[in-house]
Amino acid sequence: MVTGFTMFLAYRRPERVWRWALLVGLSMPAAGFVALLTREHPSRGMIAGTFAGLAFSIVAAIGGRVLHRARTILFARKDSEVPPKANSQSSI
């Protein structure tokens, strides 16, 4: 879920991929911290595993940006496909 969601966000908005990586990647440690504050006591392994999500989100964000760039390069519009702009002054 972390990888797919971060990759989708970075693909759709590739301007600043670091914000998507941090937003999704730090949500898991935040959930672990909330679990510690409640009566739930996760193990050390579960807490350490929440920080692994941050690494996966960073890789997925970069991958989403690469996919966006590859799509723009591979499927670029050619000049002949772009309709000409309408000129306000008509030549007779």
Short mmCIF file of C-alpha atoms in Angstrom, two decimals:
data_model
loop_
_atom_site.label_atom_id
_atom_site.label_comp_id
_atom_site.label_asym_id
_atom_site.label_seq_id
_atom_site.Cartn_x
_atom_site.Cartn_y
_atom_site.Cartn_z
CA MET A 1 0.00 0.00 0.00
CA VAL A 2 2.79 2.42 0.87
CA THR A 3 4.65 1.78 -2.37
CA GLY A 4 1.61 1.93 -4.62
CA PHE A 5 0.06 5.00 -3.03
CA THR A 6 3.32 6.97 -3.01
CA MET A 7 4.11 6.02 -6.59
CA PHE A 8 0.65 7.12 -7.73
CA LEU A 9 0.96 10.49 -5.96
CA ALA A 10 4.44 11.10 -7.36
CA TYR A 11 3.28 10.13 -10.85
CA ARG A 12 0.36 12.54 -10.75
CA ARG A 13 2.29 15.44 -9.15
CA PRO A 14 6.03 14.97 -9.87
CA GLU A 15 7.09 18.53 -8.99
CA ARG A 16 8.11 17.81 -5.40
CA VAL A 17 8.32 14.09 -4.80
CA TRP A 18 9.91 14.52 -1.39
CA ARG A 19 6.63 15.73 0.11
CA TRP A 20 4.80 12.58 -0.99
CA ALA A 21 7.60 10.40 0.36
CA LEU A 22 7.48 12.14 3.73
CA LEU A 23 3.70 12.33 3.91
CA VAL A 24 3.12 8.65 3.30
CA GLY A 25 6.39 7.40 4.81
CA LEU A 26 5.99 9.18 8.14
CA SER A 27 2.36 8.18 8.55
CA MET A 28 3.38 4.68 9.60
CA PRO A 29 5.75 5.77 12.41
CA ALA A 30 3.05 8.23 13.51
CA ALA A 31 0.58 5.35 13.75
CA GLY A 32 3.14 3.39 15.78
CA PHE A 33 3.58 6.35 18.12
CA VAL A 34 -0.17 6.61 18.58
CA ALA A 35 -0.23 2.90 19.38
CA LEU A 36 2.43 3.46 22.04
CA LEU A 37 0.37 6.25 23.61
CA THR A 38 -2.66 4.03 23.84
CA ARG A 39 -2.81 0.79 25.76
CA GLU A 40 -1.56 -1.16 22.75
CA HIS A 41 2.08 -2.16 23.20
CA PRO A 42 3.69 -3.04 19.87
CA SER A 43 6.96 -4.92 19.89
CA ARG A 44 10.27 -3.32 18.99
CA GLY A 45 10.24 -5.13 15.68
CA MET A 46 6.88 -3.64 14.77
CA ILE A 47 8.11 -0.16 15.64
CA ALA A 48 11.28 -0.64 13.59
CA GLY A 49 9.16 -1.95 10.73
CA THR A 50 7.21 1.30 10.63
CA PHE A 51 10.40 3.14 9.73
CA ALA A 52 11.04 0.71 6.88
CA GLY A 53 7.95 2.19 5.25
CA LEU A 54 9.83 5.48 4.95
CA ALA A 55 12.52 3.83 2.82
CA PHE A 56 9.89 2.19 0.61
CA SER A 57 8.07 5.48 0.17
CA ILE A 58 11.24 7.29 -0.91
CA VAL A 59 12.00 4.65 -3.54
CA ALA A 60 8.40 4.63 -4.76
CA ALA A 61 8.28 8.44 -5.03
CA ILE A 62 11.38 8.45 -7.20
CA GLY A 63 9.92 5.61 -9.25
CA GLY A 64 6.71 7.56 -9.80
CA ARG A 65 8.65 10.53 -11.06
CA VAL A 66 10.66 8.31 -13.40
CA LEU A 67 7.43 6.82 -14.76
CA HIS A 68 6.00 10.28 -15.35
CA ARG A 69 9.13 11.40 -17.16
CA ALA A 70 9.23 8.24 -19.28
CA ARG A 71 5.61 8.76 -20.28
CA THR A 72 6.25 12.34 -21.37
CA ILE A 73 9.30 11.28 -23.38
CA LEU A 74 7.78 8.21 -25.00
CA PHE A 75 4.37 9.68 -25.75
CA ALA A 76 5.27 13.28 -26.56
CA ARG A 77 2.90 15.14 -28.84
CA LYS A 78 4.31 15.90 -32.24
CA ASP A 79 3.96 19.36 -33.75
CA SER A 80 1.70 18.04 -36.50
CA GLU A 81 -0.76 16.69 -33.92
CA VAL A 82 -1.11 20.01 -32.11
CA PRO A 83 -3.95 22.04 -33.62
CA PRO A 84 -2.86 25.46 -34.89
CA LYS A 85 -3.77 28.45 -32.78
CA ALA A 86 -6.57 30.59 -34.08
CA ASN A 87 -5.23 33.92 -35.27
CA SER A 88 -7.39 36.92 -34.41
CA GLN A 89 -6.38 38.69 -37.61
CA SER A 90 -7.46 36.91 -40.74
CA SER A 91 -5.42 37.43 -43.86
CA ILE A 92 -7.33 37.95 -47.06
#
